[in-house]
Amino acid sequence: KLFLGHAAYAQSLVLIVFMGGMALGSGLCARWSTRIASPLLGYALVEAVIGMLALAFHETFVAATDFTYAAILPALGTEWLALSIKVAVSCLLILPPSVLLGMTFPLMTSGFLRLVSSDGKQDSGRVLGVLYFANSIGAAAGVLVAGFYLIGAAGLPGTILTAAIINIVVGLAVYGGVRLTQEDATDS
């Protein structure tokens, strides 16, 4: 919205890149998940990387859009070329974190399902359903809190910072949990 404007094509583009990036990340993860020794460690890493990208996003966005407005757009002669450049810059900003976001649920579920299958005590369908429910509720709550409270209270940069911190904390917590579980397994 800040860079492409309010038009329907701009909203559609952002949605397409976001959902397409998530689908790409999920697809890549589905292809590689059987080769990953510890999907939960992969999940922790992806969460942390998403958080690190979010920490740098506001400054990167401002620098990229300022550079585009100051150096690139004035040199272009046609409106369609300027729009193409704005679309390309937007895609470059949105696509990497979207791909990573698409990787989170497959890695998390793969990791938990491996734990369940090794445990033999839980029904994997039930575990998958609970994870999907928790993920959906968490996503909805995050959107509601961010949209109706955080943006007004902390502004867009503060909201992004809050999300970054949450992602990093989740990544560190999962990493710590996996390491503790591995230590317990080795001690037994």
Tab-separated table of N, CA and C in Angstrom, residues 32-187:
chain	number	residue	atom	x	y	z
A	32	TRP	N	11.675	-31.759	0.718
A	32	TRP	CA	12.918	-31.992	1.451
A	32	TRP	C	12.713	-32.540	2.858
A	33	SER	N	11.500	-32.516	3.379
A	33	SER	CA	11.293	-32.821	4.799
A	33	SER	C	11.751	-34.221	5.191
A	34	THR	N	11.664	-35.173	4.284
A	34	THR	CA	12.094	-36.530	4.630
A	34	THR	C	13.612	-36.618	4.774
A	35	ARG	N	14.329	-35.684	4.172
A	35	ARG	CA	15.795	-35.690	4.243
A	35	ARG	C	16.332	-34.881	5.428
A	36	ILE	N	15.454	-34.163	6.105
A	36	ILE	CA	15.881	-33.317	7.218
A	36	ILE	C	15.936	-34.166	8.479
A	37	ALA	N	17.098	-34.188	9.118
A	37	ALA	CA	17.284	-35.028	10.304
A	37	ALA	C	16.365	-34.590	11.442
A	38	SER	N	16.259	-33.291	11.662
A	38	SER	CA	15.422	-32.781	12.744
A	38	SER	C	14.568	-31.634	12.215
A	39	PRO	N	13.348	-31.934	11.774
A	39	PRO	CA	12.481	-30.870	11.259
A	39	PRO	C	12.200	-29.771	12.282
A	40	LEU	N	12.164	-30.127	13.575
A	40	LEU	CA	11.916	-29.096	14.582
A	40	LEU	C	13.094	-28.124	14.698
A	41	LEU	N	14.309	-28.628	14.522
A	41	LEU	CA	15.455	-27.702	14.483
A	41	LEU	C	15.385	-26.830	13.225
A	42	GLY	N	14.952	-27.420	12.115
A	42	GLY	CA	14.741	-26.634	10.900
A	42	GLY	C	13.679	-25.568	11.120
A	43	TYR	N	12.596	-25.939	11.800
A	43	TYR	CA	11.539	-24.985	12.128
A	43	TYR	C	12.082	-23.853	12.992
A	44	ALA	N	12.871	-24.199	14.005
A	44	ALA	CA	13.450	-23.176	14.882
A	44	ALA	C	14.331	-22.214	14.083
A	45	LEU	N	15.119	-22.763	13.186
A	45	LEU	CA	15.994	-21.930	12.354
A	45	LEU	C	15.172	-21.004	11.451
A	46	VAL	N	14.145	-21.548	10.810
A	46	VAL	CA	13.317	-20.734	9.917
A	46	VAL	C	12.621	-19.619	10.702
A	47	GLU	N	12.083	-19.937	11.883
A	47	GLU	CA	11.440	-18.907	12.713
A	47	GLU	C	12.430	-17.795	13.063
A	48	ALA	N	13.642	-18.184	13.439
A	48	ALA	CA	14.663	-17.190	13.790
A	48	ALA	C	15.050	-16.334	12.589
A	49	VAL	N	15.189	-16.954	11.424
A	49	VAL	CA	15.539	-16.199	10.210
A	49	VAL	C	14.403	-15.230	9.842
A	50	ILE	N	13.159	-15.682	9.958
A	50	ILE	CA	12.024	-14.784	9.704
A	50	ILE	C	12.104	-13.589	10.653
A	51	GLY	N	12.396	-13.849	11.907
A	51	GLY	CA	12.531	-12.761	12.872
A	51	GLY	C	13.658	-11.806	12.521
A	52	MET	N	14.783	-12.352	12.087
A	52	MET	CA	15.920	-11.487	11.710
A	52	MET	C	15.579	-10.646	10.478
A	53	LEU	N	14.897	-11.261	9.496
A	53	LEU	CA	14.466	-10.495	8.323
A	53	LEU	C	13.489	-9.388	8.727
A	54	ALA	N	12.602	-9.706	9.667
A	54	ALA	CA	11.638	-8.702	10.132
A	54	ALA	C	12.341	-7.560	10.859
A	55	LEU	N	13.404	-7.871	11.605
A	55	LEU	CA	14.155	-6.805	12.279
A	55	LEU	C	14.721	-5.801	11.274
A	56	ALA	N	15.119	-6.290	10.124
A	56	ALA	CA	15.718	-5.423	9.115
A	56	ALA	C	14.711	-4.916	8.084
A	57	PHE	N	13.467	-5.378	8.150
A	57	PHE	CA	12.529	-5.080	7.072
A	57	PHE	C	12.227	-3.594	6.922
A	58	HIS	N	11.927	-2.910	7.994
A	58	HIS	CA	11.526	-1.504	7.865
A	58	HIS	C	12.633	-0.671	7.218
A	59	GLU	N	13.847	-0.832	7.710
A	59	GLU	CA	14.965	-0.071	7.146
A	59	GLU	C	15.224	-0.467	5.696
A	60	THR	N	15.097	-1.755	5.400
A	60	THR	CA	15.282	-2.229	4.026
A	60	THR	C	14.203	-1.671	3.113
A	61	PHE	N	12.963	-1.683	3.587
A	61	PHE	CA	11.843	-1.144	2.816
A	61	PHE	C	12.053	0.341	2.526
A	62	VAL	N	12.394	1.102	3.539
A	62	VAL	CA	12.605	2.543	3.363
A	62	VAL	C	13.753	2.807	2.398
A	63	ALA	N	14.860	2.095	2.564
A	63	ALA	CA	16.015	2.286	1.679
A	63	ALA	C	15.678	1.899	0.240
A	64	ALA	N	15.003	0.770	0.065
A	64	ALA	CA	14.665	0.304	-1.293
A	64	ALA	C	13.687	1.251	-1.981
A	65	THR	N	12.667	1.677	-1.273
A	65	THR	CA	11.688	2.568	-1.901
A	65	THR	C	12.272	3.957	-2.133
A	66	ASP	N	13.059	4.460	-1.187
A	66	ASP	CA	13.708	5.770	-1.391
A	66	ASP	C	14.641	5.732	-2.597
A	67	PHE	N	15.435	4.668	-2.715
A	67	PHE	CA	16.347	4.532	-3.849
A	67	PHE	C	15.560	4.430	-5.157
A	68	THR	N	14.491	3.654	-5.135
A	68	THR	CA	13.679	3.490	-6.343
A	68	THR	C	13.085	4.825	-6.776
A	69	TYR	N	12.532	5.577	-5.818
A	69	TYR	CA	11.940	6.887	-6.146
A	69	TYR	C	12.990	7.893	-6.589
A	70	ALA	N	14.164	7.876	-5.959
A	70	ALA	CA	15.182	8.888	-6.251
A	70	ALA	C	16.030	8.566	-7.477
A	71	ALA	N	16.408	7.316	-7.647
A	71	ALA	CA	17.388	6.990	-8.682
A	71	ALA	C	16.830	6.238	-9.880
A	72	ILE	N	15.840	5.389	-9.670
A	72	ILE	CA	15.393	4.534	-10.773
A	72	ILE	C	14.203	5.130	-11.515
A	73	LEU	N	13.144	5.458	-10.796
A	73	LEU	CA	11.923	5.917	-11.464
A	73	LEU	C	12.113	7.182	-12.307
A	74	PRO	N	12.890	8.165	-11.845
A	74	PRO	CA	13.068	9.356	-12.697
A	74	PRO	C	13.760	9.072	-14.032
A	75	ALA	N	14.540	8.010	-14.089
A	75	ALA	CA	15.274	7.680	-15.317
A	75	ALA	C	14.417	6.918	-16.328
A	76	LEU	N	13.258	6.460	-15.907
A	76	LEU	CA	12.403	5.672	-16.795
A	76	LEU	C	11.484	6.597	-17.578
A	77	GLY	N	11.226	6.220	-18.792
A	77	GLY	CA	10.428	7.081	-19.647
A	77	GLY	C	8.949	6.761	-19.696
A	78	THR	N	8.577	5.552	-19.365
A	78	THR	CA	7.183	5.171	-19.524
A	78	THR	C	6.570	4.745	-18.195
A	79	GLU	N	5.271	4.929	-18.125
A	79	GLU	CA	4.553	4.585	-16.895
A	79	GLU	C	4.555	3.082	-16.655
A	80	TRP	N	4.415	2.286	-17.709
A	80	TRP	CA	4.374	0.836	-17.530
A	80	TRP	C	5.711	0.299	-17.045
A	81	LEU	N	6.817	0.925	-17.477
A	81	LEU	CA	8.137	0.499	-17.018
A	81	LEU	C	8.325	0.861	-15.539
A	82	ALA	N	7.855	2.041	-15.161
A	82	ALA	CA	7.931	2.446	-13.751
A	82	ALA	C	7.113	1.504	-12.877
A	83	LEU	N	5.927	1.149	-13.343
A	83	LEU	CA	5.094	0.217	-12.596
A	83	LEU	C	5.771	-1.151	-12.506
A	84	SER	N	6.397	-1.582	-13.580
A	84	SER	CA	7.094	-2.873	-13.577
A	84	SER	C	8.222	-2.892	-12.544
A	85	ILE	N	8.958	-1.793	-12.454
A	85	ILE	CA	10.048	-1.696	-11.476
A	85	ILE	C	9.480	-1.716	-10.061
A	86	LYS	N	8.401	-0.977	-9.826
A	86	LYS	CA	7.785	-0.967	-8.494
A	86	LYS	C	7.280	-2.360	-8.115
A	87	VAL	N	6.715	-3.063	-9.069
A	87	VAL	CA	6.236	-4.425	-8.815
A	87	VAL	C	7.424	-5.339	-8.502
A	88	ALA	N	8.496	-5.222	-9.260
A	88	ALA	CA	9.675	-6.065	-9.034
A	88	ALA	C	10.287	-5.802	-7.658
A	89	VAL	N	10.421	-4.538	-7.286
A	89	VAL	CA	10.969	-4.196	-5.963
A	89	VAL	C	10.064	-4.747	-4.867
A	90	SER	N	8.772	-4.603	-5.034
A	90	SER	CA	7.819	-5.123	-4.044
A	90	SER	C	7.941	-6.633	-3.905
A	91	CYS	N	8.033	-7.312	-5.031
A	91	CYS	CA	8.166	-8.777	-4.997
A	91	CYS	C	9.453	-9.189	-4.302
A	92	LEU	N	10.548	-8.496	-4.575
A	92	LEU	CA	11.821	-8.817	-3.928
A	92	LEU	C	11.758	-8.614	-2.413
A	93	LEU	N	10.952	-7.650	-1.975
A	93	LEU	CA	10.816	-7.403	-0.542
A	93	LEU	C	9.904	-8.425	0.140
A	94	ILE	N	8.874	-8.865	-0.542
A	94	ILE	CA	7.853	-9.726	0.067
A	94	ILE	C	8.157	-11.219	-0.097
A	95	LEU	N	8.732	-11.608	-1.206
A	95	LEU	CA	8.866	-13.035	-1.517
A	95	LEU	C	9.732	-13.830	-0.531
A	96	PRO	N	10.945	-13.398	-0.185
A	96	PRO	CA	11.766	-14.239	0.716
A	96	PRO	C	11.091	-14.571	2.053
A	97	PRO	N	10.532	-13.573	2.778
A	97	PRO	CA	9.876	-13.966	4.028
A	97	PRO	C	8.626	-14.815	3.798
A	98	SER	N	7.949	-14.625	2.675
A	98	SER	CA	6.765	-15.438	2.377
A	98	SER	C	7.135	-16.896	2.158
A	99	VAL	N	8.232	-17.139	1.462
A	99	VAL	CA	8.700	-18.518	1.249
A	99	VAL	C	9.043	-19.150	2.595
A	100	LEU	N	9.729	-18.402	3.442
A	100	LEU	CA	10.081	-18.926	4.760
A	100	LEU	C	8.837	-19.196	5.607
A	101	LEU	N	7.867	-18.305	5.536
A	101	LEU	CA	6.619	-18.527	6.279
A	101	LEU	C	5.937	-19.811	5.818
A	102	GLY	N	6.003	-20.087	4.526
A	102	GLY	CA	5.413	-21.313	4.004
A	102	GLY	C	6.109	-22.569	4.514
A	103	MET	N	7.347	-22.447	4.928
A	103	MET	CA	8.096	-23.597	5.425
A	103	MET	C	7.759	-23.945	6.875
A	104	THR	N	7.227	-22.999	7.628
A	104	THR	CA	7.076	-23.215	9.064
A	104	THR	C	6.120	-24.350	9.411
A	105	PHE	N	4.918	-24.348	8.864
A	105	PHE	CA	3.939	-25.367	9.253
A	105	PHE	C	4.367	-26.775	8.841
A	106	PRO	N	4.862	-26.976	7.614
A	106	PRO	CA	5.322	-28.331	7.275
A	106	PRO	C	6.472	-28.819	8.163
A	107	LEU	N	7.406	-27.939	8.493
A	107	LEU	CA	8.510	-28.354	9.361
A	107	LEU	C	8.010	-28.691	10.761
A	108	MET	N	7.138	-27.836	11.289
A	108	MET	CA	6.607	-28.060	12.630
A	108	MET	C	5.818	-29.371	12.683
A	109	THR	N	4.924	-29.575	11.724
A	109	THR	CA	4.107	-30.791	11.749
A	109	THR	C	4.954	-32.037	11.517
A	110	SER	N	5.903	-31.954	10.611
A	110	SER	CA	6.780	-33.093	10.368
A	110	SER	C	7.538	-33.461	11.640
A	111	GLY	N	8.048	-32.455	12.326
A	111	GLY	CA	8.780	-32.701	13.569
A	111	GLY	C	7.906	-33.319	14.642
A	112	PHE	N	6.709	-32.758	14.828
A	112	PHE	CA	5.810	-33.301	15.854
A	112	PHE	C	5.317	-34.699	15.478
A	113	LEU	N	5.020	-34.922	14.214
A	113	LEU	CA	4.567	-36.248	13.801
A	113	LEU	C	5.657	-37.297	13.980
A	114	ARG	N	6.909	-36.923	13.782
A	114	ARG	CA	8.005	-37.861	14.044
A	114	ARG	C	8.093	-38.184	15.525
A	115	LEU	N	7.894	-37.159	16.364
A	115	LEU	CA	7.903	-37.410	17.810
A	115	LEU	C	6.773	-38.358	18.199
A	116	VAL	N	5.603	-38.137	17.618
A	116	VAL	CA	4.438	-38.955	17.939
A	116	VAL	C	4.634	-40.387	17.463
A	117	SER	N	5.169	-40.549	16.264
A	117	SER	CA	5.339	-41.904	15.740
A	117	SER	C	6.402	-42.665	16.524
A	118	SER	N	7.406	-41.960	17.035
A	118	SER	CA	8.429	-42.640	17.834
A	118	SER	C	7.900	-42.945	19.228
A	119	ASP	N	6.961	-42.142	19.689
A	119	ASP	CA	6.361	-42.315	21.005
A	119	ASP	C	5.364	-43.474	20.980
A	120	GLY	N	4.568	-43.550	19.915
A	120	GLY	CA	3.587	-44.603	19.771
A	120	GLY	C	2.346	-44.433	20.632
A	121	LYS	N	2.255	-43.348	21.404
A	121	LYS	CA	1.135	-43.152	22.324
A	121	LYS	C	0.036	-42.265	21.755
A	122	GLN	N	0.350	-41.448	20.787
A	122	GLN	CA	-0.608	-40.470	20.265
A	122	GLN	C	-1.067	-40.855	18.863
A	123	ASP	N	-2.277	-40.452	18.555
A	123	ASP	CA	-2.822	-40.604	17.209
A	123	ASP	C	-2.305	-39.436	16.368
A	124	SER	N	-1.608	-39.714	15.274
A	124	SER	CA	-0.992	-38.652	14.474
A	124	SER	C	-2.038	-37.725	13.860
A	125	GLY	N	-3.208	-38.243	13.491
A	125	GLY	CA	-4.268	-37.391	12.947
A	125	GLY	C	-4.740	-36.369	13.965
A	126	ARG	N	-4.857	-36.801	15.194
A	126	ARG	CA	-5.281	-35.888	16.264
A	126	ARG	C	-4.222	-34.802	16.491
A	127	VAL	N	-2.962	-35.212	16.523
A	127	VAL	CA	-1.869	-34.246	16.716
A	127	VAL	C	-1.852	-33.237	15.572
A	128	LEU	N	-1.994	-33.704	14.352
A	128	LEU	CA	-2.010	-32.807	13.201
A	128	LEU	C	-3.181	-31.828	13.288
A	129	GLY	N	-4.347	-32.319	13.680
A	129	GLY	CA	-5.515	-31.454	13.839
A	129	GLY	C	-5.308	-30.382	14.894
A	130	VAL	N	-4.714	-30.765	16.024
A	130	VAL	CA	-4.446	-29.795	17.095
A	130	VAL	C	-3.437	-28.746	16.629
A	131	LEU	N	-2.391	-29.192	15.923
A	131	LEU	CA	-1.398	-28.241	15.410
A	131	LEU	C	-2.019	-27.277	14.408
A	132	TYR	N	-2.843	-27.792	13.521
A	132	TYR	CA	-3.503	-26.938	12.519
A	132	TYR	C	-4.432	-25.939	13.200
A	133	PHE	N	-5.192	-26.407	14.191
A	133	PHE	CA	-6.081	-25.526	14.942
A	133	PHE	C	-5.284	-24.430	15.653
A	134	ALA	N	-4.232	-24.818	16.368
A	134	ALA	CA	-3.418	-23.847	17.099
A	134	ALA	C	-2.769	-22.845	16.147
A	135	ASN	N	-2.273	-23.321	15.011
A	135	ASN	CA	-1.661	-22.437	14.026
A	135	ASN	C	-2.674	-21.430	13.484
A	136	SER	N	-3.875	-21.901	13.186
A	136	SER	CA	-4.918	-21.022	12.649
A	136	SER	C	-5.374	-19.999	13.676
A	137	ILE	N	-5.583	-20.431	14.908
A	137	ILE	CA	-5.998	-19.508	15.971
A	137	ILE	C	-4.895	-18.483	16.231
A	138	GLY	N	-3.663	-18.936	16.254
A	138	GLY	CA	-2.542	-18.013	16.465
A	138	GLY	C	-2.432	-16.981	15.355
A	139	ALA	N	-2.621	-17.417	14.114
A	139	ALA	CA	-2.560	-16.487	12.984
A	139	ALA	C	-3.686	-15.463	13.062
A	140	ALA	N	-4.889	-15.925	13.374
A	140	ALA	CA	-6.028	-15.006	13.484
A	140	ALA	C	-5.823	-14.025	14.633
A	141	ALA	N	-5.366	-14.509	15.778
A	141	ALA	CA	-5.122	-13.631	16.926
A	141	ALA	C	-4.034	-12.609	16.600
A	142	GLY	N	-2.988	-13.058	15.908
A	142	GLY	CA	-1.909	-12.136	15.535
A	142	GLY	C	-2.391	-11.016	14.631
A	143	VAL	N	-3.226	-11.355	13.658
A	143	VAL	CA	-3.770	-10.341	12.748
A	143	VAL	C	-4.660	-9.373	13.511
A	144	LEU	N	-5.506	-9.887	14.382
A	144	LEU	CA	-6.408	-9.020	15.152
A	144	LEU	C	-5.630	-8.080	16.073
A	145	VAL	N	-4.672	-8.615	16.807
A	145	VAL	CA	-3.879	-7.785	17.724
A	145	VAL	C	-3.070	-6.754	16.950
A	146	ALA	N	-2.422	-7.197	15.868
A	146	ALA	CA	-1.607	-6.267	15.074
A	146	ALA	C	-2.472	-5.193	14.433
A	147	GLY	N	-3.565	-5.609	13.799
A	147	GLY	CA	-4.395	-4.660	13.068
A	147	GLY	C	-5.193	-3.707	13.936
A	148	PHE	N	-5.699	-4.204	15.053
A	148	PHE	CA	-6.580	-3.379	15.870
A	148	PHE	C	-5.908	-2.751	17.082
A	149	TYR	N	-4.708	-3.192	17.411
A	149	TYR	CA	-4.046	-2.600	18.573
A	149	TYR	C	-2.629	-2.120	18.276
A	150	LEU	N	-1.760	-3.028	17.849
A	150	LEU	CA	-0.337	-2.699	17.751
A	150	LEU	C	-0.021	-1.582	16.769
A	151	ILE	N	-0.642	-1.597	15.603
A	151	ILE	CA	-0.328	-0.538	14.630
A	151	ILE	C	-0.690	0.832	15.205
A	152	GLY	N	-1.811	0.921	15.883
A	152	GLY	CA	-2.199	2.190	16.516
A	152	GLY	C	-1.304	2.554	17.682
A	153	ALA	N	-0.893	1.569	18.459
A	153	ALA	CA	-0.089	1.822	19.655
A	153	ALA	C	1.392	2.012	19.353
A	154	ALA	N	1.929	1.235	18.412
A	154	ALA	CA	3.374	1.253	18.181
A	154	ALA	C	3.759	1.656	16.766
A	155	GLY	N	2.769	1.869	15.892
A	155	GLY	CA	3.070	2.180	14.501
A	155	GLY	C	3.492	0.923	13.756
A	156	LEU	N	3.635	1.065	12.452
A	156	LEU	CA	4.019	-0.085	11.642
A	156	LEU	C	5.412	-0.620	11.991
A	157	PRO	N	6.426	0.261	12.170
A	157	PRO	CA	7.747	-0.270	12.550
A	157	PRO	C	7.723	-0.996	13.899
A	158	GLY	N	6.967	-0.493	14.860
A	158	GLY	CA	6.875	-1.140	16.166
A	158	GLY	C	6.157	-2.475	16.089
A	159	THR	N	5.144	-2.551	15.225
A	159	THR	CA	4.420	-3.803	15.034
A	159	THR	C	5.326	-4.847	14.405
A	160	ILE	N	6.099	-4.441	13.411
A	160	ILE	CA	7.036	-5.370	12.770
A	160	ILE	C	8.107	-5.813	13.772
A	161	LEU	N	8.582	-4.888	14.601
A	161	LEU	CA	9.571	-5.228	15.625
A	161	LEU	C	8.998	-6.247	16.614
A	162	THR	N	7.748	-6.044	17.020
A	162	THR	CA	7.099	-6.981	17.937
A	162	THR	C	7.012	-8.375	17.316
A	163	ALA	N	6.599	-8.433	16.053
A	163	ALA	CA	6.517	-9.727	15.363
A	163	ALA	C	7.902	-10.364	15.249
A	164	ALA	N	8.913	-9.556	14.976
A	164	ALA	CA	10.282	-10.072	14.855
A	164	ALA	C	10.730	-10.701	16.167
A	165	ILE	N	10.472	-10.014	17.249
A	165	ILE	CA	10.874	-10.526	18.564
A	165	ILE	C	10.138	-11.834	18.873
A	166	ILE	N	8.849	-11.885	18.560
A	166	ILE	CA	8.077	-13.109	18.804
A	166	ILE	C	8.654	-14.271	17.992
A	167	ASN	N	8.960	-14.026	16.715
A	167	ASN	CA	9.538	-15.090	15.877
A	167	ASN	C	10.865	-15.581	16.433
A	168	ILE	N	11.719	-14.675	16.850
A	168	ILE	CA	13.026	-15.059	17.389
A	168	ILE	C	12.863	-15.829	18.692
A	169	VAL	N	11.969	-15.368	19.570
A	169	VAL	CA	11.725	-16.069	20.838
A	169	VAL	C	11.174	-17.473	20.581
A	170	VAL	N	10.230	-17.602	19.641
A	170	VAL	CA	9.686	-18.928	19.310
A	170	VAL	C	10.800	-19.821	18.775
A	171	GLY	N	11.630	-19.292	17.878
A	171	GLY	CA	12.741	-20.077	17.340
A	171	GLY	C	13.691	-20.546	18.426
A	172	LEU	N	14.044	-19.645	19.340
A	172	LEU	CA	14.946	-20.012	20.438
A	172	LEU	C	14.298	-21.017	21.388
A	173	ALA	N	13.010	-20.836	21.668
A	173	ALA	CA	12.309	-21.758	22.566
A	173	ALA	C	12.233	-23.161	21.969
A	174	VAL	N	11.913	-23.255	20.691
A	174	VAL	CA	11.845	-24.569	20.042
A	174	VAL	C	13.236	-25.195	19.998
A	175	TYR	N	14.242	-24.394	19.678
A	175	TYR	CA	15.614	-24.900	19.660
A	175	TYR	C	15.987	-25.460	21.031
A	176	GLY	N	15.701	-24.694	22.087
A	176	GLY	CA	15.994	-25.153	23.443
A	176	GLY	C	15.223	-26.411	23.799
A	177	GLY	N	13.951	-26.471	23.413
A	177	GLY	CA	13.143	-27.654	23.689
A	177	GLY	C	13.664	-28.892	22.981
A	178	VAL	N	14.069	-28.720	21.735
A	178	VAL	CA	14.611	-29.860	20.976
A	178	VAL	C	15.917	-30.329	21.609
A	179	ARG	N	16.764	-29.405	21.972
A	179	ARG	CA	18.046	-29.781	22.591
A	179	ARG	C	17.821	-30.501	23.920
A	180	LEU	N	16.879	-30.019	24.729
A	180	LEU	CA	16.575	-30.691	25.995
A	180	LEU	C	16.040	-32.098	25.753
A	181	THR	N	15.164	-32.235	24.759
A	181	THR	CA	14.609	-33.545	24.427
A	181	THR	C	15.705	-34.491	23.955
A	182	GLN	N	16.629	-33.973	23.150
A	182	GLN	CA	17.727	-34.811	22.661
A	182	GLN	C	18.647	-35.229	23.810
A	183	GLU	N	18.900	-34.323	24.768
A	183	GLU	CA	19.742	-34.645	25.909
A	183	GLU	C	19.072	-35.695	26.783
A	184	ASP	N	17.741	-35.545	26.977
A	184	ASP	CA	17.008	-36.534	27.766
A	184	ASP	C	17.044	-37.904	27.104
A	185	ALA	N	16.926	-37.922	25.780
A	185	ALA	CA	16.967	-39.195	25.054
A	185	ALA	C	18.331	-39.858	25.168
A	186	THR	N	19.397	-39.048	25.174
A	186	THR	CA	20.743	-39.612	25.274
A	186	THR	C	21.031	-40.085	26.699
A	187	ASP	N	20.462	-39.402	27.681
A	187	ASP	CA	20.669	-39.791	29.079
A	187	ASP	C	19.923	-41.087	29.413
